Short mmCIF file of C-alpha atoms and ligand atoms in Angstrom, two decimals:
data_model
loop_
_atom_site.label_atom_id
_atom_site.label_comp_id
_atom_site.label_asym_id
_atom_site.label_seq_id
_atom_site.Cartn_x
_atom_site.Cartn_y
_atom_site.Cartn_z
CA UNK A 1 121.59 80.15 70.15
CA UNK A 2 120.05 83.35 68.43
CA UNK A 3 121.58 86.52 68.57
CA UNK A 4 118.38 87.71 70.82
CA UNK A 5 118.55 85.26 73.59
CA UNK A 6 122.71 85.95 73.24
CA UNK A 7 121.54 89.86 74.14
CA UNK A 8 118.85 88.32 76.84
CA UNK A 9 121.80 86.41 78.68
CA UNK A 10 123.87 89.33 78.85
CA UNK A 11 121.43 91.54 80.15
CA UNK A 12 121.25 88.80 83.05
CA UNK A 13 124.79 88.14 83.98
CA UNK A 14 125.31 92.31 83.92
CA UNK A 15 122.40 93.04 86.13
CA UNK A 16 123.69 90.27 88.47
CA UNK A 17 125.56 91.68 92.16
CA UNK A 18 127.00 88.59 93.52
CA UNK A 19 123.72 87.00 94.97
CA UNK A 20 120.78 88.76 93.27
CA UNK A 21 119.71 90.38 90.35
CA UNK A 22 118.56 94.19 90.01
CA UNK A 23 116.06 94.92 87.84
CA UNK A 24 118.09 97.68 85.50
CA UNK A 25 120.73 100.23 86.81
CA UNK A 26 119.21 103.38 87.84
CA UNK A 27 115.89 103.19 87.89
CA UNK A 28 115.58 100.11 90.52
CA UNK A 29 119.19 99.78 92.08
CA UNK A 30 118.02 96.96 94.57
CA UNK A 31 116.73 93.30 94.77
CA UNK A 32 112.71 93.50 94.19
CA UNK A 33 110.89 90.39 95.35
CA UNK A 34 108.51 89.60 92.42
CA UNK A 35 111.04 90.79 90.21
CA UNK A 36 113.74 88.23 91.61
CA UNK A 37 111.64 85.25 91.00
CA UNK A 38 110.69 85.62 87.46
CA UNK A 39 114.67 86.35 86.80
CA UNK A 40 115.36 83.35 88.32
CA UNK A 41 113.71 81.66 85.78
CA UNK A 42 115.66 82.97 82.97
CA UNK A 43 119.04 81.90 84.68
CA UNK A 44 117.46 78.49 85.67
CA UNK A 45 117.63 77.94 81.94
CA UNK A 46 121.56 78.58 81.53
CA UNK A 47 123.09 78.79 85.09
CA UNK A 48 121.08 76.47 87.89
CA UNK A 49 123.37 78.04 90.68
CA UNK A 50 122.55 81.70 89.93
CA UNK A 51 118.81 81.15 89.79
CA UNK A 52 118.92 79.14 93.12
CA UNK A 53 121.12 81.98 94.95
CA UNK A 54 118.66 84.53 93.55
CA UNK A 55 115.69 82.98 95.20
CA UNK A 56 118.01 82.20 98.66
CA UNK A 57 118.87 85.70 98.70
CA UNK A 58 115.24 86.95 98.45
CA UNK A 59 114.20 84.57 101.28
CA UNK A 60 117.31 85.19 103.31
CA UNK A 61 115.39 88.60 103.68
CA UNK A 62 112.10 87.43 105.25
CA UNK A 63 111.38 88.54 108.37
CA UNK A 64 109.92 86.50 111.47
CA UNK A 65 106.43 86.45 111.08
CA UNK A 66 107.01 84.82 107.75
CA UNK A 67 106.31 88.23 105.11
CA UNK A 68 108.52 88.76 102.59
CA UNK A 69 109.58 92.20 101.18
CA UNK A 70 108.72 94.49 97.92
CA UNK A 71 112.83 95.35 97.87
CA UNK A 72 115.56 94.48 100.01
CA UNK A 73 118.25 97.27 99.93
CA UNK A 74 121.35 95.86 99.44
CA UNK A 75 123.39 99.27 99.00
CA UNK A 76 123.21 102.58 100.07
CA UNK A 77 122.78 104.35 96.56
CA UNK A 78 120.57 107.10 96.68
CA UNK A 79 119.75 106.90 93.30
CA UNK A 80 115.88 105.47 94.28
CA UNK A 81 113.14 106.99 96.26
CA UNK A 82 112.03 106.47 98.69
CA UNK A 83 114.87 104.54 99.91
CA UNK A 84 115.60 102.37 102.86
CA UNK A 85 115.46 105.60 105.21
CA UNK A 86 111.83 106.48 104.28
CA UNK A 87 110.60 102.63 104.50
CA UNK A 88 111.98 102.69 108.53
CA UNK A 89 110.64 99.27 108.02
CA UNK A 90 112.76 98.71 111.23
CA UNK A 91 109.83 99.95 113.37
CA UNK A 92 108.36 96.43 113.31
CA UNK A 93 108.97 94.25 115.44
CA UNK A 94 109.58 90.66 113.37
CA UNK A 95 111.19 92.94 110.24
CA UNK A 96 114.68 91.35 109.54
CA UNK A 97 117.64 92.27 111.43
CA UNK A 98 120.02 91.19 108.53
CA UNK A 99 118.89 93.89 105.80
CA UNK A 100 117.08 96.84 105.54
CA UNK A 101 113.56 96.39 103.47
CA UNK A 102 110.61 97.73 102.81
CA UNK A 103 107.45 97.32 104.71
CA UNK A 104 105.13 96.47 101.95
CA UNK A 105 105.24 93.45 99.74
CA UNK A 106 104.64 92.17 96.01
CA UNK A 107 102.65 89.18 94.22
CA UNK A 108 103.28 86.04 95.82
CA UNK A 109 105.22 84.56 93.09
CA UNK A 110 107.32 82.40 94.70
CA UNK A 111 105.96 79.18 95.32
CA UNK A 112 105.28 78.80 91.49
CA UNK A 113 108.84 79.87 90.50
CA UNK A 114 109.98 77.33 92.53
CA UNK A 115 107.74 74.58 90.47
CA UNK A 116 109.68 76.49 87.30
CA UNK A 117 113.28 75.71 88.15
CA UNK A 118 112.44 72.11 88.85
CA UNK A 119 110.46 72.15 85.64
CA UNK A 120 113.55 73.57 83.76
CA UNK A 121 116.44 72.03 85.51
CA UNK A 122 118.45 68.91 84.05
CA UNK A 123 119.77 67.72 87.45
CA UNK A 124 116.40 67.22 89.11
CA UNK A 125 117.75 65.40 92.23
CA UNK A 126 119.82 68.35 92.59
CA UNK A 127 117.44 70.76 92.11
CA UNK A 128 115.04 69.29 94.77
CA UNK A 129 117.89 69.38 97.03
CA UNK A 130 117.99 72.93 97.23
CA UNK A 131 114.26 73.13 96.79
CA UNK A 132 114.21 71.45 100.38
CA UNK A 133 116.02 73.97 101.47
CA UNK A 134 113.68 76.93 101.22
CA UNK A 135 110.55 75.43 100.48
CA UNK A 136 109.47 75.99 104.13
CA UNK A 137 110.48 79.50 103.72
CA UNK A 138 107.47 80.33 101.21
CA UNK A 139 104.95 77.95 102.83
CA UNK A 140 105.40 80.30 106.02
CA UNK A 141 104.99 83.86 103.33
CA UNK A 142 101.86 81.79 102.25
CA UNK A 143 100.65 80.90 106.33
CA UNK A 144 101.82 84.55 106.66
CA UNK A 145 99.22 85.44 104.20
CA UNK A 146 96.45 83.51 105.38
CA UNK A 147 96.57 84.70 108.72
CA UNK A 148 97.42 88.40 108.72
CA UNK A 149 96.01 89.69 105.65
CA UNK A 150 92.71 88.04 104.94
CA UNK A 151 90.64 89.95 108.28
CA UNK A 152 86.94 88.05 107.26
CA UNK A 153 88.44 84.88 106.40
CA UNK A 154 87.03 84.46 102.76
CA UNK A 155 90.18 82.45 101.68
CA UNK A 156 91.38 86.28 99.72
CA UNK A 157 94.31 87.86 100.57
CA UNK A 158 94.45 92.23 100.97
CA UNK A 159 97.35 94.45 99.43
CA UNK A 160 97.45 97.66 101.85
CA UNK A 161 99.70 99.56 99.05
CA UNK A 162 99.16 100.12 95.12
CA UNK A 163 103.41 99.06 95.02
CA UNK A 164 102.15 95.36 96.79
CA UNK A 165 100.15 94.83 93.35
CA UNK A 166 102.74 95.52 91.09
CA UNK A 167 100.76 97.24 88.74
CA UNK A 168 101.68 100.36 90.68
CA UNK A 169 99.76 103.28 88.71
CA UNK A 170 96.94 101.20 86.97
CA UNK A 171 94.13 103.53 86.33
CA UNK A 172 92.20 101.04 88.86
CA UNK A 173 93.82 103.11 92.41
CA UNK A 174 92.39 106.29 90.57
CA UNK A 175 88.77 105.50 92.32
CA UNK A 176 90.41 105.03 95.61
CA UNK A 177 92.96 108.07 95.04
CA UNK A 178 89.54 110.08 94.84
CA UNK A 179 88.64 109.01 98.54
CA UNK A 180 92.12 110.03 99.99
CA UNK A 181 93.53 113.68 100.57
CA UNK A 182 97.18 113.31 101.04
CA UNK A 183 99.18 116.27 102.41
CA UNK A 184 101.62 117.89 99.07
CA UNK A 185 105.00 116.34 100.63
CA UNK A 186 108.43 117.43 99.74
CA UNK A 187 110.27 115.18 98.32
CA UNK A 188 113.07 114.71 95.65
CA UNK A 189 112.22 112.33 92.81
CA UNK A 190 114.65 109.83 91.28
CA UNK A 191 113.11 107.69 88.89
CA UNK A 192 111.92 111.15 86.76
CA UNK A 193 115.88 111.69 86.20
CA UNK A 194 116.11 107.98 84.62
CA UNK A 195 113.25 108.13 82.83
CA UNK A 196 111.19 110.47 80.78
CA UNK A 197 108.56 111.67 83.66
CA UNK A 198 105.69 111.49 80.97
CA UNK A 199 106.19 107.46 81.30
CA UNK A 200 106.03 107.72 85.06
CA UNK A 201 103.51 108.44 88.13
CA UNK A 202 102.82 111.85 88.46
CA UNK A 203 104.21 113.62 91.44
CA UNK A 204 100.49 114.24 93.15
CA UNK A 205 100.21 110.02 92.71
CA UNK A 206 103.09 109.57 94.74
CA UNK A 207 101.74 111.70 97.45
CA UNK A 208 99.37 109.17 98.22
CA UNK A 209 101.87 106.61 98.05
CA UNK A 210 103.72 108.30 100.53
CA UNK A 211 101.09 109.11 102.31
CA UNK A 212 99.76 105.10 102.88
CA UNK A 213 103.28 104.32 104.09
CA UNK A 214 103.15 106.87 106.57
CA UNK A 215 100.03 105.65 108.23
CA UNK A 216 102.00 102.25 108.20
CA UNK A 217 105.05 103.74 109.87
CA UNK A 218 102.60 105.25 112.65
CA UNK A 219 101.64 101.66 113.46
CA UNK A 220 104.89 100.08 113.16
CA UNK A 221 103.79 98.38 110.01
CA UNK A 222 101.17 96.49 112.59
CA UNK A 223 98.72 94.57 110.10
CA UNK A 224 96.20 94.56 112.30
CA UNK A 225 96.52 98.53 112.91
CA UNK A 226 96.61 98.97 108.81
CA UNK A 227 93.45 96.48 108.02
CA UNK A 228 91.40 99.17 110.31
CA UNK A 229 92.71 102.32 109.01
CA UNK A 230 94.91 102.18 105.32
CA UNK A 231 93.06 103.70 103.52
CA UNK A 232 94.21 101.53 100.46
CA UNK A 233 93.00 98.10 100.98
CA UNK A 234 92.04 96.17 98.02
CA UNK A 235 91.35 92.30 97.02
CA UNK A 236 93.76 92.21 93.88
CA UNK A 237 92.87 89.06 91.17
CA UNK A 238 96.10 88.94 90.09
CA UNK A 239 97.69 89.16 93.52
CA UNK A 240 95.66 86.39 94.24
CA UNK A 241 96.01 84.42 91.06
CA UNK A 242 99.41 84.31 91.83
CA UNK A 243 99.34 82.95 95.54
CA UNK A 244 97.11 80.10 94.53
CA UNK A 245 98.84 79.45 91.79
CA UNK A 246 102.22 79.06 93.93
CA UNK A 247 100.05 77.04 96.51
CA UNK A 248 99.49 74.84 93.71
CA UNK A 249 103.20 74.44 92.88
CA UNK A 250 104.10 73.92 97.02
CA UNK A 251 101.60 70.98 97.14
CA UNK A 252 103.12 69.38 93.94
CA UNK A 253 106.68 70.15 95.58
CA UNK A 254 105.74 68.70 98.73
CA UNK A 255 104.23 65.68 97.05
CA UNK A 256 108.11 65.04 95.66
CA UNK A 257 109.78 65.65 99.35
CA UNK A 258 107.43 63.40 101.40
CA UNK A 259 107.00 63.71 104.89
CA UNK A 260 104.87 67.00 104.63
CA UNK A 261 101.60 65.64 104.45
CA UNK A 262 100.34 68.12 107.14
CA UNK A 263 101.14 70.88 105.22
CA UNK A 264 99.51 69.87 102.22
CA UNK A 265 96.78 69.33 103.78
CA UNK A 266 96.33 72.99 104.95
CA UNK A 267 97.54 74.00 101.06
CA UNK A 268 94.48 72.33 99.81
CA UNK A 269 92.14 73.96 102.56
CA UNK A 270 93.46 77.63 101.09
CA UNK A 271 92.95 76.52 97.83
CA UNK A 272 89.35 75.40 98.39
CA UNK A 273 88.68 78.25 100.11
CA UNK A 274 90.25 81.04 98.04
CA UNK A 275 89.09 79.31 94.36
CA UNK A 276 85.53 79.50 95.78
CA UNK A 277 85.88 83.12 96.78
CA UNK A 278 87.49 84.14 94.38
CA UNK A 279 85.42 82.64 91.29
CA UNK A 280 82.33 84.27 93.23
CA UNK A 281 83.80 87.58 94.65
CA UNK A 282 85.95 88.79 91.90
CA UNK A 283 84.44 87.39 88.78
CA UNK A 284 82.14 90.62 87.51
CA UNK A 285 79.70 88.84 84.73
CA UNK A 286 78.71 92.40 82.95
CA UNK A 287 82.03 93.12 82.67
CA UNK A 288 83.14 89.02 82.05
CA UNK A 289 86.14 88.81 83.73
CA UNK A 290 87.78 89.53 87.20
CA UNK A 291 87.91 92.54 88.70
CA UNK A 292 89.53 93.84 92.00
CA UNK A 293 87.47 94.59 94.95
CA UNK A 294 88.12 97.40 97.76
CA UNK A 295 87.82 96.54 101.17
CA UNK A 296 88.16 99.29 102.45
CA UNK A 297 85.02 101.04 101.02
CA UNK A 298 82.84 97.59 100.59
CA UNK A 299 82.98 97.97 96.67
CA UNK A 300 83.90 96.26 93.60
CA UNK A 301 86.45 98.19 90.78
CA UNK A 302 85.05 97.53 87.73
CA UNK A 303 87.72 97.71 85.17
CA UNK A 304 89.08 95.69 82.76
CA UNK A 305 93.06 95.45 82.59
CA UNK A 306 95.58 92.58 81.67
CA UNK A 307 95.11 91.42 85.96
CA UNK A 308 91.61 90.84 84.86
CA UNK A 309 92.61 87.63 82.71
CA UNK A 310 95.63 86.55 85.25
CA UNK A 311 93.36 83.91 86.74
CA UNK A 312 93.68 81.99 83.68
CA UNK A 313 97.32 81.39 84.69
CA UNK A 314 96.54 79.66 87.67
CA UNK A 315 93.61 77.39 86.16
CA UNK A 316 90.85 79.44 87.97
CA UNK A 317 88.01 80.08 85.78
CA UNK A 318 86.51 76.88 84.31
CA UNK A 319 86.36 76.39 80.61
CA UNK A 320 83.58 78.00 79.45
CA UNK A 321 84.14 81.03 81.48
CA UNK A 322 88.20 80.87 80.25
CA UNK A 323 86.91 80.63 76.40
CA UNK A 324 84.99 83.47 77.07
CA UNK A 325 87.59 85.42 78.60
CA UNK A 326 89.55 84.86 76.12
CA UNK A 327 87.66 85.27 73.57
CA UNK A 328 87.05 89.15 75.46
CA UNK A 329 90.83 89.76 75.38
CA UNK A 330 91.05 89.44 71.56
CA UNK A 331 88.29 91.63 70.83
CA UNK A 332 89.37 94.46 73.55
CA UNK A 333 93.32 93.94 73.38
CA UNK A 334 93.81 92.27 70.49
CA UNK A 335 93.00 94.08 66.71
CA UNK A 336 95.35 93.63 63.91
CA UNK A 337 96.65 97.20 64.83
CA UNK A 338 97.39 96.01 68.59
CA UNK A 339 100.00 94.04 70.43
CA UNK A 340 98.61 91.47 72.90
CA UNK A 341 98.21 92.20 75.94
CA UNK A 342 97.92 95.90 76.53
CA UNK A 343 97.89 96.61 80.70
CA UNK A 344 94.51 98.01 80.66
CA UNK A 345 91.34 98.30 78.88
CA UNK A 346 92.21 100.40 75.64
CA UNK A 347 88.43 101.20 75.33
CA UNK A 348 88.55 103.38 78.26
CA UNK A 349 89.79 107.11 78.57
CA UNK A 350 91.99 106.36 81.34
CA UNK A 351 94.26 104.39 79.12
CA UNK A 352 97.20 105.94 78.39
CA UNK A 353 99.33 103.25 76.12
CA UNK A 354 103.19 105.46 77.33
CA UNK A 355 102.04 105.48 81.13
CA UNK A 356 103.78 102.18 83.20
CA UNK A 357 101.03 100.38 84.19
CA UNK A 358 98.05 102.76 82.76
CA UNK A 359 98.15 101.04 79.07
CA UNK A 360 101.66 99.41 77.82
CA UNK A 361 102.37 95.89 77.46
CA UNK A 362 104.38 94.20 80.27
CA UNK A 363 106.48 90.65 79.47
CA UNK A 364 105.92 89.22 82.78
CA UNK A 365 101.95 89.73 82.52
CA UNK A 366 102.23 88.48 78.65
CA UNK A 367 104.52 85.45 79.97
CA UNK A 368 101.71 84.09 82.58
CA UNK A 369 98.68 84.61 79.82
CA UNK A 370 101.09 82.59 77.19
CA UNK A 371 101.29 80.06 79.99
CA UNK A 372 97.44 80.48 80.80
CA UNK A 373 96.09 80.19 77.53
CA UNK A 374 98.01 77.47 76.93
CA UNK A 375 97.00 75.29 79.73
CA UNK A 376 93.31 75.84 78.66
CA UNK A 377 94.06 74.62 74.82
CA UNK A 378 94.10 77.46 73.04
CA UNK A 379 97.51 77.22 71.51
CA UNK A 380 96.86 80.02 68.60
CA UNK A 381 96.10 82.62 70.90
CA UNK A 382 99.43 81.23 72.80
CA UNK A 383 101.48 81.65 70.23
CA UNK A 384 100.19 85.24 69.37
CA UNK A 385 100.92 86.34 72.74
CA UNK A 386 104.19 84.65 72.40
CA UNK A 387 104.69 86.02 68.77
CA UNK A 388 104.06 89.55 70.03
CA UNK A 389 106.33 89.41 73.07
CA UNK A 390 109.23 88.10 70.79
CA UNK A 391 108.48 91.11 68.10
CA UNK A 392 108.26 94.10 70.78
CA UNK A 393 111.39 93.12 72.24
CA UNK A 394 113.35 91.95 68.97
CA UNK A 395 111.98 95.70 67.45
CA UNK A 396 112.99 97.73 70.61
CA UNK A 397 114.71 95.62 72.92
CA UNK A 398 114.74 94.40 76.61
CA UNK A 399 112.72 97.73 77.23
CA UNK A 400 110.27 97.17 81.05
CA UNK A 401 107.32 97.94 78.96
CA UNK A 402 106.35 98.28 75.36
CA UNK A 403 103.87 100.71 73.61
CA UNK A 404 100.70 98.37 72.54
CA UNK A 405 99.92 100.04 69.11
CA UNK A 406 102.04 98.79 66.52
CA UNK A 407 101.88 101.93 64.34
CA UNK A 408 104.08 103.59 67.16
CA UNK A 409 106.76 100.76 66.68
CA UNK A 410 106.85 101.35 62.64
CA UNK A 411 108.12 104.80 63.16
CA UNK A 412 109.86 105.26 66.54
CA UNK A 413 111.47 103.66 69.62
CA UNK A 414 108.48 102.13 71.37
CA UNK A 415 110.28 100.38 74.75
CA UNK A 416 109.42 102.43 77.72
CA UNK A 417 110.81 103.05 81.21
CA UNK A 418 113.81 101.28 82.19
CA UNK A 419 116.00 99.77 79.57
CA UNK A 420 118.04 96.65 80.01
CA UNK A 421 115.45 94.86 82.02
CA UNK A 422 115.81 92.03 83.85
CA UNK A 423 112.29 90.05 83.62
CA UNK A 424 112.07 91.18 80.16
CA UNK A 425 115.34 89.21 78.74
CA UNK A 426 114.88 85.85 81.78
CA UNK A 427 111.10 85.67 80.00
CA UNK A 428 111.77 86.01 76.85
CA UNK A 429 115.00 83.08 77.36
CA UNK A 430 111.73 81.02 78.74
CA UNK A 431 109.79 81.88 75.75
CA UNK A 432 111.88 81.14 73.36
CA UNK A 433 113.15 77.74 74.77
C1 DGY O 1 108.83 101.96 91.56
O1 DGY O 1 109.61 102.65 92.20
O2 DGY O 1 108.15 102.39 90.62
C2 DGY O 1 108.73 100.55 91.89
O3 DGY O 1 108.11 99.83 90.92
C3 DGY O 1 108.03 100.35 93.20
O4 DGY O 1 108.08 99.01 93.49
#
């Protein structure tokens, strides 16, 4: 074993509580859902039973109606906002009576994390056993999906909150931060006492964040009461990517379990559905790739960012349109004086390559293109993207994202935001296996 993936499993096993995984003290004290089932990957490679009781845990959370959510707060530590208190999440009906959560969720990445520990594991019977056992959970997130959150039935699911996408400050939610007016709330920031603010959201940003989650708390988180008036509502490609792709991985599952043939059945009717849409709706040909689409003000978002090539991970485009997308990726994101794959378009002046989601690199986004570009054949593009996740992390360590000039990395500390992170070291384990 290297000396790096040493450092990666020890990053794991101290960021583990008992039955999940934060994502690094601090900054995110709590169990975040997308966050959960990439780190279950990395301990699928080295300790089954922690990756399976990650992934329990995180379901053990869902509420009634079959949604799943962003964090479950297992403690009372105040060192996040806006906590549990804020969320209320309570004020819906279905919301789970076990532990308090959030009221918004995050990329559907379940399903194909689920495909990944089977993939990994060397006890496969055993493995499948406990797949059984929650499978049923995440085909319900996915019927969840289907039925609350896609209001003209086009097969594409809505995010009502920038924090669903995951790419929570991407230059993208600028546009629709233009057609909001938030009130100035007060509020006490945590995550600027962690973390150098000038790597954060700025504070007038997180008024509209508040802001959306107020208009959900007036409904009781209702989804048919936020589809008429959030004023965030948005058709996210890599949202998406990822639910198909994880409908994908349930219909191989269920294929192994037998007996399920109904549900496949209604698996392949998404996945007709929401390819269709979304190689028509989302794929922008000036710009070449996909791009996110706002509901709520009938428009398309045309900008380029690392979501934009996500599809690739989930076999979406066909050939020619992945060899062009790729072939877009190098020339934007990937110069001899650039690690692959920046967060968004370094061509345009709302890139900022410091800002969370508004420029750095991100493991988890370079983890599904290495997987992506991969699948379509082009295996030395793959192993750039590899190559360059291995040498930001080896150079800085298990930062949550990574400056994307490599000048910066020759003469400073180029790891950004929270340190010790979770995804970073359970990716890099599956990269390097
Ligand atoms: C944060 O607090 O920035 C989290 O990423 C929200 O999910």
């Amino acid at each position: 074993m290297t000396p790096l993936e040493k450092k990666a499993i020890e990053v794991l096993n101290k960021n583990w509580k008992g039955n999940f995984s934060i994502p690094c003290e601090n900054l995110y004290p709590f169990q975040w859902f997308w966050d959960s089932g990439l780190i279950a990957i990395g301990f699928a490679h080295f300790d089954m039973s922690k990756a399976e009781k990650e992934i329990f845990t995180l379901l053990d959370a869902q509420w009634d109606n079959g949604f799943i959510p962003h964090i479950v707060f297992h403690s009372e530590t105040d060192s996040y906002f806006p906590g549990a208190d804020f969320h209320h999440s309570s004020l819906h009906p279905q919301a789970s009576k076990k532990y308090k959560t959030t009221g918004i969720t995050q990329p559907p990445v379940t399903g194909f994390v689920l495909e990944e520990l089977y993939r990994i594991s060397s006890d496969k019977e055993a493995t499948l056993n406990f797949i059984k056992t929650v499978i049923d959970k995440v085909y319900f997130n996915h019927e969840y999906f289907y039925n609350n959150r896609d209001p003209k039935d086009e097969g594409l699911i809505y995010i009502y909150h920038n924090w669903e996408s995951g790419t929570d400050n991407s230059p993208i939610w600028d546009d629709i931060w233009e057609t909001m007016n938030p009130p100035e709330y007060t509020f006490e920031r945590r995550d600027t006492t962690h973390v150098d603010a000038s790597q954060r959201p700025s504070k007038r940003e997180y008024d509209h964040y508040l802001h959306i989650i107020e208009i959900a708390k007036e409904h009781n988180y209702n989804d048919q009461k936020i589809a008429e008036l959030s004023p965030f509502l948005v058709q996210d490609p890599l949202f998406n990517a990822l639910l198909i792709k994880s409908n994908e991985s349930l219909i191989k599952l269920y294929h192994l379990i037998e007996n399920n043939e109904e549900k496949i059945k209604q698996l392949h009717n998404w996945q007709s559905k929401a390819i269709h849409s979304f190689n028509t709706k989302l794929f922008d040909e000036e710009i070449g790739a996909y791009i996110h689409y706002d509901l709520r003000n009938e428009k398309p978002l045309k900008y380029l960012s690392s979501s934009s090539f996500s599809p690739l991970f989930a076999g979406i485009p066909n050939k020619q349109r992945a060899t062009s997308m790729i072939k877009l990726m190098l020339d934007k994101f990937g110069g001899d004086h650039q690690y692959l794959c920046a967060s968004f378009d370094p061509t345009s002046d709302r890139f900022n390559p410091k800002k969370y989601w508004r420029g750095p690199v991100w493991i988890n986004l370079n983890w599904m293109l290495y997987r992506g570009v991969s699948e379509y054949e082009y295996e030395d593009v793959a192993e750039r993207i590899k190559k360059d996740s291995i040498e930001i992390i080896e150079k800085n360590g298990f930062y949550e994202y990574f400056d994307s000039r490599k000048e910066i990395h020759e003469k400073e500390n180029a790891g950004y935001g929270g340190n010790n992170f979770s995804w970073s070291a359970a990716l890099l384990i599956d990269l390097i296996r």
